[in-house]
């Protein structure tokens, strides 16, 4: 992989930042329910849970989807974007995960409209119903900012890892140093996850335990997060 140009690198850092105003900090993606069930209870078990998510969900579903959206954006293939968006909507197993995909997708689209209002893909994203979803808009945003595919997927994966690390710090709970060690574990395997995603013929949705914990979270008595 060639190094990204300075402006491309800055745009990728921007997209990966937890300060991006899309509300990602408010979702734990089933982690909080795993803590409530005792499956996650310390640094080691939090790391195992997130590594499984990275390998089973990010590498096989979210990143291949973002990669396909990246390609569809470069080709201005509206029909492909519609199919990808429909796949996300049809494979979210809980109401909270569906809400997250829609809400974060809409928020990122608003961000794009303000920052790159002349991006040719914007009308195609605005036409997605009932809402553009997060992995589709994220892949499109990376392509619109001039990011090469592999670099874009690295940034997307790191942004996910940093957000979930911060969720673990709050709900396990963990100290900040433990959180950084957790992030280091995830960073070590992100290149392999990206390679898996780039070699994938398409996204695959199969993470039953995550779906179970996500469903339990919807009726959990006490919670910090929206998923």
XYZ file of C-alpha atoms in Angstrom:
227
model
C 0.000 0.000 0.000
C 1.393 3.398 -0.983
C 1.304 6.145 1.609
C -1.631 8.546 1.218
C -0.918 12.095 0.113
C -0.878 14.645 2.972
C -4.337 16.046 2.199
C -5.774 12.537 1.784
C -4.272 11.527 5.124
C -5.805 14.544 6.836
C -9.230 13.760 5.378
C -8.937 10.151 6.576
C -7.967 11.288 10.074
C -11.013 13.551 9.994
C -13.339 10.708 8.975
C -11.893 8.404 11.651
C -12.147 10.993 14.416
C -14.555 10.330 17.304
C -15.297 14.066 17.115
C -17.131 13.532 13.826
C -20.683 14.703 14.652
C -22.527 11.466 13.903
C -23.341 10.246 17.410
C -21.172 7.135 17.344
C -20.233 7.651 21.001
C -23.800 6.837 22.052
C -23.741 3.248 20.743
C -21.931 0.222 22.206
C -23.069 -2.289 19.532
C -24.056 -4.942 22.044
C -21.028 -4.472 24.310
C -23.081 -3.014 27.162
C -25.439 -6.012 27.077
C -22.436 -8.354 27.142
C -21.194 -6.524 30.247
C -24.626 -6.834 31.859
C -24.633 -10.583 31.125
C -21.154 -11.027 32.615
C -19.634 -12.133 29.296
C -17.422 -9.044 29.317
C -16.082 -8.155 32.762
C -12.455 -7.026 32.446
C -9.815 -5.856 29.974
C -9.090 -9.325 28.587
C -12.721 -10.280 27.991
C -13.473 -6.836 26.482
C -10.575 -7.335 24.085
C -11.784 -10.803 23.121
C -15.309 -9.505 22.491
C -14.136 -6.637 20.294
C -11.636 -8.777 18.388
C -14.472 -11.186 17.575
C -16.580 -8.275 16.362
C -13.727 -6.966 14.240
C -13.183 -10.346 12.593
C -16.814 -11.486 12.286
C -18.688 -8.236 11.647
C -16.294 -5.533 10.475
C -14.113 -7.723 8.237
C -17.010 -9.726 6.750
C -19.873 -7.226 6.600
C -19.230 -3.564 7.354
C -15.885 -3.112 5.584
C -16.835 -5.068 2.424
C -19.988 -2.973 2.312
C -18.033 0.262 2.641
C -15.656 -0.979 -0.064
C -18.553 -1.642 -2.421
C -20.011 1.802 -1.674
C -16.593 3.346 -2.347
C -16.511 1.706 -5.797
C -20.134 2.619 -6.539
C -19.405 6.234 -5.636
C -16.457 6.454 -8.011
C -18.649 4.962 -10.759
C -21.692 7.059 -9.736
C -23.667 3.811 -9.745
C -26.935 4.777 -8.069
C -28.533 1.355 -8.517
C -25.620 -0.312 -6.743
C -25.904 2.138 -3.842
C -29.633 1.362 -3.566
C -28.912 -2.389 -3.394
C -26.161 -1.928 -0.808
C -28.363 0.277 1.334
C -31.215 -2.236 1.138
C -28.843 -5.014 2.237
C -27.950 -3.073 5.382
C -31.587 -2.381 6.203
C -32.559 -6.033 5.683
C -29.747 -7.583 7.725
C -29.848 -5.506 10.918
C -31.143 -7.942 13.534
C -32.480 -5.522 16.159
C -34.358 -2.260 16.178
C -31.421 -0.565 17.915
C -28.866 -1.657 15.326
C -31.230 -0.536 12.564
C -31.695 2.811 14.311
C -27.936 3.202 14.576
C -27.354 2.490 10.876
C -30.004 5.014 9.847
C -29.211 7.749 12.360
C -25.451 7.705 11.811
C -25.929 7.485 8.050
C -28.211 10.521 8.023
C -25.830 12.460 10.274
C -22.827 11.686 8.088
C -24.790 12.725 5.015
C -25.534 16.094 6.674
C -21.799 16.427 7.357
C -21.037 15.713 3.692
C -23.597 18.242 2.521
C -21.888 20.915 4.580
C -18.289 19.994 3.712
C -18.473 18.714 0.130
C -21.738 20.188 -1.207
C -20.635 19.692 -4.818
C -19.857 15.959 -4.458
C -21.528 14.228 -7.450
C -22.673 11.320 -5.261
C -24.784 13.489 -2.948
C -28.044 13.300 -4.973
C -27.688 9.503 -5.087
C -27.255 9.298 -1.315
C -30.104 11.734 -0.688
C -32.397 9.502 -2.754
C -31.827 6.432 -0.554
C -35.007 5.477 1.330
C -36.057 5.392 4.105
C -32.585 6.633 5.039
C -28.988 6.301 3.875
C -27.148 3.862 6.131
C -23.826 4.327 7.890
C -21.511 1.907 6.016
C -22.846 3.069 2.648
C -22.397 6.772 3.400
C -19.015 6.148 5.039
C -17.676 4.407 1.933
C -19.101 7.171 -0.233
C -17.625 9.892 1.983
C -14.165 8.341 1.826
C -14.329 8.112 -1.978
C -15.614 11.678 -2.230
C -12.673 12.914 -0.144
C -10.214 11.275 -2.527
C -9.184 8.346 -0.327
C -7.788 5.188 -1.875
C -9.768 2.095 -0.937
C -7.277 0.345 1.367
C -6.451 3.548 3.232
C -10.170 4.311 3.552
C -10.924 0.906 5.053
C -8.014 1.256 7.481
C -9.446 4.575 8.669
C -12.993 3.238 8.943
C -11.816 0.244 10.964
C -9.726 2.399 13.265
C -12.612 4.802 13.855
C -14.808 1.853 14.827
C -12.096 0.438 17.112
C -11.496 3.729 18.902
C -15.199 4.306 19.470
C -15.777 0.813 20.878
C -12.656 1.075 23.037
C -14.093 4.222 24.578
C -17.411 2.425 25.108
C -15.548 -0.339 26.951
C -13.754 2.192 29.151
C -17.119 3.574 30.229
C -19.218 0.452 30.667
C -16.875 -2.340 31.814
C -15.417 -0.039 33.239
C -11.712 0.218 32.395
C -9.019 2.767 33.084
C -7.621 4.910 30.289
C -4.352 2.951 30.150
C -6.247 -0.322 29.876
C -8.300 1.252 27.107
C -5.139 2.085 25.191
C -3.879 -1.485 25.568
C -7.236 -2.671 24.264
C -6.962 -0.355 21.273
C -3.436 -1.659 20.613
C -4.824 -5.230 20.391
C -7.379 -4.105 17.834
C -4.889 -2.085 15.784
C -2.642 -5.144 15.460
C -5.323 -7.056 13.556
C -6.944 -4.227 11.577
C -4.637 -4.809 8.548
C -5.736 -8.455 8.376
C -9.396 -7.440 8.715
C -9.002 -4.940 5.866
C -7.278 -7.557 3.707
C -10.158 -9.967 4.361
C -12.674 -7.279 3.428
C -10.873 -6.374 0.212
C -10.738 -10.033 -0.844
C -14.415 -10.617 -0.065
C -16.851 -11.008 -2.990
C -19.500 -9.265 -0.896
C -20.757 -8.659 2.642
C -21.881 -11.539 4.844
C -24.160 -11.022 7.853
C -23.738 -13.751 10.457
C -23.049 -12.888 14.099
C -25.818 -14.607 16.089
C -24.414 -13.970 19.571
C -24.144 -10.264 18.818
C -27.771 -10.319 17.698
C -28.840 -12.021 20.928
C -27.058 -9.480 23.113
C -28.354 -6.637 20.953
C -31.921 -7.854 21.462
C -31.395 -8.177 25.211
C -30.094 -4.626 25.369
C -33.439 -3.331 24.117
C -35.089 -4.376 27.392
C -32.091 -3.946 29.685
C -33.104 -2.130 32.863
C -30.128 0.199 33.259
C -27.979 1.341 30.358
C -25.662 4.103 29.169
C -25.805 3.440 25.442
C -28.393 3.301 22.691
C -27.319 -0.156 21.464
